[in-house]
Steps between C-alpha positions, in 0.01 A plus 500: 500500500377140502583253225138500386502879462825483305359232271187710447709801393706291258182347357348846451817616320472203265130566454571862408728384219232257381233772502734721297467248217133593480596861429640386168151391392327825599578685172280246321203639692542814289689389186451199275866430428861601561744528210788256454747789533367591844494137604865457408587809703300367796682165488829688480409704807402185690827331402708802601331517838548129570862498392570805720322348795683169456851634445506811719261370764519122543850427368650794688328399822599137450866598476462706818349203685726222374779395265503521119498120495179482701339758276600310184351179641175687567499655152549159341226347715256771391572437132479123542165521676344699216648270233394180678153637578449579133610148407257348753222713357594386147635847427148635455486876466250712687199546272241732654253392231458178698405669828135565430399150391745289699379174649642382832795312347596791277458746787747299710748513210450876464553548874823301474625715213406821680686376807818450296479858376374680811641297788863625460373856528326406823822340624681826424253690714523247781880498526509879477298511824757282682610790724144603586490650850877542521698824508571692183151496352222756467211525745185409309160398640663423834766278340868564432507413131833439318575740215560203271147375569350835401718508189405149390128548567490819294716354223293184458173695523609728214627202304166320538302774327611414143459132583136573576471678166647201318249267666204728421573532127393148388211495746371823348499339156285220648240748617564441871321756719708805589514445875579132452816612322616659825415184696690268265800732504509492881441125496819452298709647784336332799802268556698811600357556851522125564861487386580808708371341822678169436834666420478739797420216741792295371770769514385620844543150640817414306680830445814321389311427175422868440780554240372198311148642520607831350687317224208265436251782449742702286595202283140403432391854416800582280450173313132577442584847370765372258310196375139620507442872551751627244415232237130580553571868435696418183220275376249780549731745324580274204283710271643834614793681334820344630306211650400708802854506637500878535179493703633212712828675578312822577270311737796332670661839554178641648465197727851542636444876530182448702700301752791746533338716773437189710848363426655823629332434835 
């Protein structure tokens, strides 16, 4: 397969994960709201999936491709990028309430924030496709696709569903049209296909950096889970018995359990 065809496949994989974010907004076409308890569980599931994908997918593959030292450098770089990016963006949190009425300057800021959150997931997809076309993969659409790439694409797609739900909640309270909820949810993950193509292109040209790439994606995603996803779930569950910790732990367990069949492969 030509490089252009390979890039197209990687882009489509990233686009699939972005479109999955829109699924999280679909329930609002039929229901007006989702309870805090269910939201905490959804964030727990998303966190469990991302932690599983990072540890058992990216970290494991990084150790297979390079040394522990290289992996640690990549992990640290991923964390540093997220921290520095937040500092550059004045540590502004994503606020979907601002999407609908954003002027150009604010839209650029929102795009920057979304890139910080979604780009590492795109990088994870891109590096997971590093062995595209090589032996050991599965024949799919005329390509030999690495098992890790299939695993990461499915994992991030499932993870993106509750993210779409979280984005749709405040927009619903603003009276945003139902189908626009789906669009804004997808919009929030558009950096993923872009990040996937950039990361894939880089590691294909410079394969010696592949262990760092695996570590980078894992570090950024694990950091986001620990510093944003889980705290977000606990904030939502503050009014629940036990502060929502039971729902969060249950969601984490479900998220890991969802990944077990793929991990066994």
